CSV table of C-alpha atoms in Angstrom, one decimal:
chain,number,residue,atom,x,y,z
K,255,UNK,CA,3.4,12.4,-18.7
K,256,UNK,CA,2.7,15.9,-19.1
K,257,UNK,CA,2.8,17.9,-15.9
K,258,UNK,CA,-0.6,19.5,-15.2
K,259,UNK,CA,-3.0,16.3,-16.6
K,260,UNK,CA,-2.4,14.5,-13.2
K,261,UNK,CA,-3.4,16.2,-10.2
K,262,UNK,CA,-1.3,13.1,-8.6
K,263,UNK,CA,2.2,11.8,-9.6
K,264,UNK,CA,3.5,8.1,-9.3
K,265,UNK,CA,6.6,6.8,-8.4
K,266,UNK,CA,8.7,9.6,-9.4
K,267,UNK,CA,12.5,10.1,-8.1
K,268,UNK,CA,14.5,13.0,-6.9
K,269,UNK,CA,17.1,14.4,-5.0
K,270,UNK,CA,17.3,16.5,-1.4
K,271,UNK,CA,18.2,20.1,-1.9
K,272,UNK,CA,17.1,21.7,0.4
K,273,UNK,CA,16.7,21.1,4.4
K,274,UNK,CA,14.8,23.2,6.9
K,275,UNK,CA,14.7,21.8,10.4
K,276,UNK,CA,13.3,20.3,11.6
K,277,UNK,CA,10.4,19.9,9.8
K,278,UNK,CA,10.7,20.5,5.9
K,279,UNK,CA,12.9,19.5,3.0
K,280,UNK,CA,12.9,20.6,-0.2
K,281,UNK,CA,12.9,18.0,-3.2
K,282,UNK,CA,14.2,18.6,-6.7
K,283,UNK,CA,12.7,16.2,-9.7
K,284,UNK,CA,12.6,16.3,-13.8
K,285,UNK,CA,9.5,16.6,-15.5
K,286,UNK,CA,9.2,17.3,-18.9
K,287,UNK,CA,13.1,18.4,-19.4
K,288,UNK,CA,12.3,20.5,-16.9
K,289,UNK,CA,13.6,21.0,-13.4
K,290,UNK,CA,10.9,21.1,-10.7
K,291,UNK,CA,10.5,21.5,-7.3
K,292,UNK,CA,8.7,19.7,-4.3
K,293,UNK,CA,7.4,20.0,-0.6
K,294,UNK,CA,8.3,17.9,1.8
K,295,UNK,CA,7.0,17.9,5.3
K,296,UNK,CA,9.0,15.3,8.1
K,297,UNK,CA,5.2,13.4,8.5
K,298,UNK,CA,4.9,12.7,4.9
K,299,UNK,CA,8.2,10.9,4.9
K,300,UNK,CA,8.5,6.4,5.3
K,301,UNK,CA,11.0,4.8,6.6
K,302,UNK,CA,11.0,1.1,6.1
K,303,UNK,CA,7.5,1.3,5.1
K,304,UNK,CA,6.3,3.4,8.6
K,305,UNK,CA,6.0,6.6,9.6
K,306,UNK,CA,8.4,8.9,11.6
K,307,UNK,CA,8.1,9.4,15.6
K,308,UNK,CA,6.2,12.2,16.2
K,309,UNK,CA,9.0,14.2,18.3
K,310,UNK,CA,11.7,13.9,15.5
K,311,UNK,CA,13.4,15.8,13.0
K,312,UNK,CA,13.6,15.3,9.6
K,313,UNK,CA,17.1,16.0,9.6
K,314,UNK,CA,17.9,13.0,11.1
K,315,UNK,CA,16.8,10.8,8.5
K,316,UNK,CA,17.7,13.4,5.5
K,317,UNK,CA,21.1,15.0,4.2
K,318,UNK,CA,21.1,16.9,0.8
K,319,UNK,CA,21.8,14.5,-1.9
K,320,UNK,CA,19.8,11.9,-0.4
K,321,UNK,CA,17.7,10.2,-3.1
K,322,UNK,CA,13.6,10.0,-2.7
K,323,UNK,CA,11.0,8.3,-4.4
K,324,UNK,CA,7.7,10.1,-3.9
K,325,UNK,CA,4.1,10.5,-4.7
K,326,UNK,CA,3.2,14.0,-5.0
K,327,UNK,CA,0.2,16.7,-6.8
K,328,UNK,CA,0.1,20.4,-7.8
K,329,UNK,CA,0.7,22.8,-5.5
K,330,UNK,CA,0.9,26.9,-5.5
K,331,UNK,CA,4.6,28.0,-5.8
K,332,UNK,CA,4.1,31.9,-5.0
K,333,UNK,CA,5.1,30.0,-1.2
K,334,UNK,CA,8.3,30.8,0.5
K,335,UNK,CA,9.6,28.0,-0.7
K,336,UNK,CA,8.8,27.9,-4.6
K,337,UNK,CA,7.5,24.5,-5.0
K,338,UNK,CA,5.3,23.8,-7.8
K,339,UNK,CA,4.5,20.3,-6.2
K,340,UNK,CA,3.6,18.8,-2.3
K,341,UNK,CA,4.6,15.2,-1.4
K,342,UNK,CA,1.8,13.0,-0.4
K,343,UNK,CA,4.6,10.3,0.6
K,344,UNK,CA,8.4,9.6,-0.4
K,345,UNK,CA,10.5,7.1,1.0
K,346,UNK,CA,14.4,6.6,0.9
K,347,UNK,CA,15.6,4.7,-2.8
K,348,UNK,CA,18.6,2.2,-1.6
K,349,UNK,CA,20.3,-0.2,-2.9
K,350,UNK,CA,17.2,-2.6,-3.2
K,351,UNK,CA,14.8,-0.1,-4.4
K,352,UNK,CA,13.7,-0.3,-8.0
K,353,UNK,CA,13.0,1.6,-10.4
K,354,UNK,CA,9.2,1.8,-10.0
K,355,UNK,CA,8.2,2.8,-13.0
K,356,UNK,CA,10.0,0.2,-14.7
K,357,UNK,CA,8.9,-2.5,-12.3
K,358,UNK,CA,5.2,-3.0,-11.9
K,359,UNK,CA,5.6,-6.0,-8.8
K,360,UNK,CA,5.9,-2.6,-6.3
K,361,UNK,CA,3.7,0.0,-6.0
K,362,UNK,CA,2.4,2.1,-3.7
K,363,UNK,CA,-1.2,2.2,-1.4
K,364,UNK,CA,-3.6,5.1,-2.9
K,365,UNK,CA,-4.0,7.6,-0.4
K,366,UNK,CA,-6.7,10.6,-0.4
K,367,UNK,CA,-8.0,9.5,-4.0
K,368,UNK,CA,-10.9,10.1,-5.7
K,369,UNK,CA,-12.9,7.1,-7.6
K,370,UNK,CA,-16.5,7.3,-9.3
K,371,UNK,CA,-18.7,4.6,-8.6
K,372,UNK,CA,-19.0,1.9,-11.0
K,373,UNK,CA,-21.1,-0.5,-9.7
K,374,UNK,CA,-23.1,-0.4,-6.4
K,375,UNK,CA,-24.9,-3.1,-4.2
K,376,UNK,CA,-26.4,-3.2,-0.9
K,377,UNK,CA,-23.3,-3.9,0.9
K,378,UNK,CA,-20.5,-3.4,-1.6
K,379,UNK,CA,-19.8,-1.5,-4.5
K,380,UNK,CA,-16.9,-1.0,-6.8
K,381,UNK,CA,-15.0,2.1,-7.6
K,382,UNK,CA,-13.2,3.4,-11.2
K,383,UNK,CA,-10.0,4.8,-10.8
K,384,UNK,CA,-7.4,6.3,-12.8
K,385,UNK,CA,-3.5,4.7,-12.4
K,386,UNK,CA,-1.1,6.2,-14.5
K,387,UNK,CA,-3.9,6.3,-17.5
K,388,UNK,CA,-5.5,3.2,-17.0
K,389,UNK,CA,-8.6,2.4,-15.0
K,390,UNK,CA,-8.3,0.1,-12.6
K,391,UNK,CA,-11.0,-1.3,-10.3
K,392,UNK,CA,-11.2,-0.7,-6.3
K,393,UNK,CA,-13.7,-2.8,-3.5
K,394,UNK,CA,-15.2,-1.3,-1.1
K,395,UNK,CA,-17.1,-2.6,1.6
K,396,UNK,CA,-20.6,-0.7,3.5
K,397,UNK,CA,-18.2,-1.8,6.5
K,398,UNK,CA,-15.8,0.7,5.3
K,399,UNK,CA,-18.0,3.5,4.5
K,400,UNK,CA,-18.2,6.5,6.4
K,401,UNK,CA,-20.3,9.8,5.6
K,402,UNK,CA,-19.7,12.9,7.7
K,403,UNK,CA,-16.8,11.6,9.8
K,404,UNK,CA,-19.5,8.5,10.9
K,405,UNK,CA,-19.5,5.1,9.8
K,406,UNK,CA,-22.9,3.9,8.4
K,407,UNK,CA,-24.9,2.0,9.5
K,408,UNK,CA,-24.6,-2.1,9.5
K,409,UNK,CA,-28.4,-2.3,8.3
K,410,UNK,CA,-27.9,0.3,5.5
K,411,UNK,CA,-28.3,-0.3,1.8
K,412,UNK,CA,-25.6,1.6,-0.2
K,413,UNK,CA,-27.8,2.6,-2.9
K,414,UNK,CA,-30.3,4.4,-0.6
K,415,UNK,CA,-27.8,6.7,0.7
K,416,UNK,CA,-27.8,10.3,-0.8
K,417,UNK,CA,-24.9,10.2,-3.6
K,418,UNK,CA,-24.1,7.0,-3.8
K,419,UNK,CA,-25.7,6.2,-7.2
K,420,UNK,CA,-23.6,4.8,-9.9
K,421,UNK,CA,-21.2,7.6,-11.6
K,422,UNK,CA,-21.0,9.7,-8.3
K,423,UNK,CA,-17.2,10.2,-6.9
K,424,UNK,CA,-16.0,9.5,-3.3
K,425,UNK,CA,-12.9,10.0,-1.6
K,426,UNK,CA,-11.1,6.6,-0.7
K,427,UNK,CA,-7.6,5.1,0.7
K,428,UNK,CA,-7.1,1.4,-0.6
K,429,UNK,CA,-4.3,-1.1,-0.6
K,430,UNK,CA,-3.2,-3.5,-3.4
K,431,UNK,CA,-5.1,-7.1,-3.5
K,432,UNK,CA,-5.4,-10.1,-6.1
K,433,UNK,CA,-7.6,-9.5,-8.3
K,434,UNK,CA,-8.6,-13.7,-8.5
K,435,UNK,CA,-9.6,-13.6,-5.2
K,436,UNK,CA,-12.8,-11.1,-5.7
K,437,UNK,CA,-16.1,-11.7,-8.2
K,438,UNK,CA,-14.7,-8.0,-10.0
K,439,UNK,CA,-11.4,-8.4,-10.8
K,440,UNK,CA,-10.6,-5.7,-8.6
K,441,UNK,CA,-6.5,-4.6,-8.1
K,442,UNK,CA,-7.5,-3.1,-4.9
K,443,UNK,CA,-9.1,-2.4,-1.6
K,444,UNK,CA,-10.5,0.5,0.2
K,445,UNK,CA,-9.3,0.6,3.8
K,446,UNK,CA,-11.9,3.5,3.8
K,447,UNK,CA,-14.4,5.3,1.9
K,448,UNK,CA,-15.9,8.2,2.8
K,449,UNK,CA,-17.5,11.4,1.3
K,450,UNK,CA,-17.9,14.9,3.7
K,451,UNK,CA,-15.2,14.9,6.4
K,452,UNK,CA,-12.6,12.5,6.9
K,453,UNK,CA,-12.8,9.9,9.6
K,454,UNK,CA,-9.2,9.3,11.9
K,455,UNK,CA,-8.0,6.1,10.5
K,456,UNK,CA,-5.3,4.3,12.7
K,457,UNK,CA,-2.6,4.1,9.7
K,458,UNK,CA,-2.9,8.5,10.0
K,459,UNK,CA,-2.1,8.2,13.6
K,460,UNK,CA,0.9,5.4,13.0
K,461,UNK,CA,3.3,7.5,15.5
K,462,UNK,CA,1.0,6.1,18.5
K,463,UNK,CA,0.3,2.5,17.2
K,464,UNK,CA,4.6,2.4,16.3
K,465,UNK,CA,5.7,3.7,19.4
K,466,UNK,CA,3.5,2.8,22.4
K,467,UNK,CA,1.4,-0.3,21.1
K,468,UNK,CA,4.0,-2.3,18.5
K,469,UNK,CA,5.8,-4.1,21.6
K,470,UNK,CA,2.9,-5.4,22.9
K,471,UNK,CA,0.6,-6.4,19.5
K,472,UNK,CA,1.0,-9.8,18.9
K,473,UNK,CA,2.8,-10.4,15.3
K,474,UNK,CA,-0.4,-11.2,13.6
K,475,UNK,CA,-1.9,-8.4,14.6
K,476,UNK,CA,1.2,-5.8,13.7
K,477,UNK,CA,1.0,-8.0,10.1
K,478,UNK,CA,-2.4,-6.7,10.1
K,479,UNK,CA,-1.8,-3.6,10.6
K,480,UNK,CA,0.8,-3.2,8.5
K,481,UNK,CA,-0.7,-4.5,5.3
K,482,UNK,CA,-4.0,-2.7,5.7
K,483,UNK,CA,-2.0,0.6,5.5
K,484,UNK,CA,-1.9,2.8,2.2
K,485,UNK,CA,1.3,4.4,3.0
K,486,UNK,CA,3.4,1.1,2.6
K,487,UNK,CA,5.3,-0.3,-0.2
K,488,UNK,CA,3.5,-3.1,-1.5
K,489,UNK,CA,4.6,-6.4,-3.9
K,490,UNK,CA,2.0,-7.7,-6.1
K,491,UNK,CA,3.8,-10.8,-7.9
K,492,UNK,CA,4.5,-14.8,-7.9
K,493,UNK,CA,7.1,-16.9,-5.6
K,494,UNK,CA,7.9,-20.0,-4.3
K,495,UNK,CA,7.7,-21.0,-0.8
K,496,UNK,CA,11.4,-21.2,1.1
K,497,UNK,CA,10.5,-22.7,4.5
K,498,UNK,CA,7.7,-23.6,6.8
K,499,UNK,CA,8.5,-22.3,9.9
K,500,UNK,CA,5.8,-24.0,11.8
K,501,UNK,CA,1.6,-24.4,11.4
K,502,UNK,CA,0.9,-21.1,11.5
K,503,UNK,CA,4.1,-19.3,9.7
K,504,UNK,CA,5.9,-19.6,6.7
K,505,UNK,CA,8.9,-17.8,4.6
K,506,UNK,CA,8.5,-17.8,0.8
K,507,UNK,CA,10.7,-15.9,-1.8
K,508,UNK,CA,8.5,-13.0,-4.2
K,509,UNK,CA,9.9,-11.9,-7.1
K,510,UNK,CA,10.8,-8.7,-7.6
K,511,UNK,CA,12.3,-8.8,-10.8
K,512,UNK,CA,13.8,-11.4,-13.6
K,513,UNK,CA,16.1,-13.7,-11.4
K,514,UNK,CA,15.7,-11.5,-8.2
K,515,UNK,CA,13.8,-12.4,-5.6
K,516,UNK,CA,13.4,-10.6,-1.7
K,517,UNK,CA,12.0,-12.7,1.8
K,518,UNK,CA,8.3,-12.7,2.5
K,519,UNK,CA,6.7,-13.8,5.8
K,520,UNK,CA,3.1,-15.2,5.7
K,521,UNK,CA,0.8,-16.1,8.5
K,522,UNK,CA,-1.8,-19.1,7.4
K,523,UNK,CA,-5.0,-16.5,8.3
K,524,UNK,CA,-4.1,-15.0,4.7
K,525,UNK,CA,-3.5,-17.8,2.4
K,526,UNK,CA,-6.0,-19.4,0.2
K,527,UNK,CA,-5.8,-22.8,-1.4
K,528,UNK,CA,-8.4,-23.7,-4.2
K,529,UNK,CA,-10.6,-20.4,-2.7
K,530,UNK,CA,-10.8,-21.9,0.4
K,531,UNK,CA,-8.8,-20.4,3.6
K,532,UNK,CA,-6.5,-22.4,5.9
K,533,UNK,CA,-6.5,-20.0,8.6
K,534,UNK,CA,-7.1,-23.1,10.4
K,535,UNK,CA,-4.8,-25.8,9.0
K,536,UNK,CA,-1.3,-26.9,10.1
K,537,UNK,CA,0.7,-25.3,7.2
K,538,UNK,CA,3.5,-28.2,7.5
K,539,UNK,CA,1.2,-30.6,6.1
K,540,UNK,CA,0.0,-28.6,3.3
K,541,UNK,CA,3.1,-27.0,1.8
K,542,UNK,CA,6.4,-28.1,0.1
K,543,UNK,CA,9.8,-26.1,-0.2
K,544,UNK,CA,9.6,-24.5,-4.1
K,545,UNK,CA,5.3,-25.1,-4.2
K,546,UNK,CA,4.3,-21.7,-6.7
K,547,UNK,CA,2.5,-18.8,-4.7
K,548,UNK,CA,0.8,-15.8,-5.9
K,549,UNK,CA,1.8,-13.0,-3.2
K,550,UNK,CA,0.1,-9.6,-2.4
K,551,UNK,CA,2.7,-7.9,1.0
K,552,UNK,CA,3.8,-5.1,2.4
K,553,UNK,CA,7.4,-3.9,3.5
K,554,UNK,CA,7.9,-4.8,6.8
K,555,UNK,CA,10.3,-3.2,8.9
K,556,UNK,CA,13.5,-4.4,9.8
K,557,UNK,CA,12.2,-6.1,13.4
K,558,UNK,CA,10.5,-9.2,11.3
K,559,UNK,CA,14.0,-10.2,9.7
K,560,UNK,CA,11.7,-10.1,6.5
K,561,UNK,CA,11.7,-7.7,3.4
K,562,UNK,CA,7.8,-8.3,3.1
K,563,UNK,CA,5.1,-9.6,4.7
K,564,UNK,CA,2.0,-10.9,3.1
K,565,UNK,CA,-1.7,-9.4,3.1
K,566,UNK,CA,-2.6,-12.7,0.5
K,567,UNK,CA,-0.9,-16.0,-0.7
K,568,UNK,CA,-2.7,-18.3,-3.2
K,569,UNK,CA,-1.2,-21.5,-3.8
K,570,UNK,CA,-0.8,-21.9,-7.7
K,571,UNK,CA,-1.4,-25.2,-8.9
K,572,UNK,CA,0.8,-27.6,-10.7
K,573,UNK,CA,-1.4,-30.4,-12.1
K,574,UNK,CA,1.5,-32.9,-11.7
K,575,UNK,CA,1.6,-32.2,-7.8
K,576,UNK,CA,-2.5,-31.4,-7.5
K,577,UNK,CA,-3.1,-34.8,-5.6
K,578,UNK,CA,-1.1,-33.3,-2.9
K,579,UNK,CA,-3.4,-30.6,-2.3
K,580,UNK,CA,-6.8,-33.2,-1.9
K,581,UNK,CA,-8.8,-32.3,1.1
């Protein structure tokens, strides 16, 4: 990947160097055979998938030597500080954490990204973007569509509003989905889209919704949350379901790799079975221990007991078990 064709980098790895508290570290990388240098601030570093307390230091997550995986773009390195590169988001690499380059079942939300328009409908469109030199397609809903810092309008047509013909660029966050479960094969979905200013999205204010709301959401609604956030890890792969915890809740196992597989949590509300939903069934009569899932989920943190939980299940079908499934 040569260094200056991507104004963003994926899944890259690197080591601490540097730490300036209590808000800055300094992240060395290879690119090219060559030794490079990045920026990063404590509110662009995850832990466990969420985002730092406002009132702490980054030395208290951080010692030199600590390895980071990290998305990051150009930057000016005539700074202080010599960095060639600024991290949009890193995250610790532990003993679980894959190589992601190597491993395409986890990947990252896109975050501050820019898409052109290629198609556009009165309520929905679909956005072009670049991954790692491929195009890949991105949803969007008018819903999630804001000009200026204001959402438009419920009763606007998309194709009526000033550049939004097909071709044009906006600016869009989105998280991983399946691409079955949408008419255009889209791999994602914009949490927002928006050209002009930015509007405050509650994943960019995470510190409040963490620290003063998270005891009192109900679980579904933290899963929400969570899943519907670009700066979390995400697995986009097949499993099995482990255990039906009761009619709304079940545990399956993802795979992560060949022969490895990690704990995922899914609510009914986000599981489809022949396209239909089941947000209202009892799960314990539909499901057996080892029935075949397709999973989309997020890292949860550590409170859940669960390495994931899941924005999308679709039951895959065996035909020799497809009488089971017979509403």
């Amino acid at each position: 990947m040569a260094a200056m064709q991507h104004s963003v980098l994926r899944e890259f790895v690197g080591k601490v160097v540097e730490i300036s508290p209590k808000y800055k570290a300094i992240v060395q990388f290879q690119l090219d055979n060559k030794t490079e240098r990045a920026l990063l601030w404590y509110d662009k570093l995850k832990v466990n998938g969420q985002t730092l307390p406002q009132e702490g230091s980054i030395d208290e997550y951080l010692e030199k030597d600590t390895s980071l995986k990290f998305l990051c773009h150009n930057f000016d390195e005539s700074g202080v500080d010599r960095c060639r590169w600024y991290i949009t988001c890193a995250w610790k690499q532990d003993a679980r954490d894959l190589d992601l380059k190597d491993n395409e079942t986890i990947l990252s939300g896109l975050y501050n990204c820019t898409g052109q328009i290629l198609q556009i409908a009165r309520r929905q469109g679909i956005l072009s973007y670049c991954v790692d030199g491929r195009d890949e397609n991105v949803l969007f809903l008018a819903s999630k569509v804001f000009v200026a810092g204001k959402r438009v309008s419920a009763k606007a047509s998309l194709p009526q509003l000033q550049g939004f013909e097909e071709g044009r660029s906006l600016l869009f966050d989105a998280v991983p989905c399946d691409p079955a479960d949408n008419d255009g094969n889209c791999c994602w979905f914009a949490t927002v889209v928006w050209k002009g200013r930015k509007p405050v999205m509650e994943y960019d204010d995470a510190r409040n919704v963490r620290n003063t709301k998270a005891a009192l959401l109900p679980q579904l609604t933290e899963i929400k949350l969570i899943t519907s956030n670009p700066h979390s890890l995400f697995l986009r792969s097949e499993g099995q379901v482990m255990k039906i915890v009761n009619a709304e809740y079940g545990l399956a196992l993802g795979a992560i790799k060949k022969n490895a597989w990690e704990s995922v949590m899914f609510h009914r509300s986000h599981v489809l079975l022949f396209d239909r939903s089941l947000a209202n069934e009892d799960l314990t009569t539909i499901f057996k221990e080892g029935d075949k899932l397709r999973i989309v989920a997020a890292s949860a943190p550590k409170k859940l007991g669960v390495r994931w939980v899941a924005s999308q299940v679709r039951l895959l079908i065996d035909p020799s078990v497809a009488h089971r499934f017979q509403f």
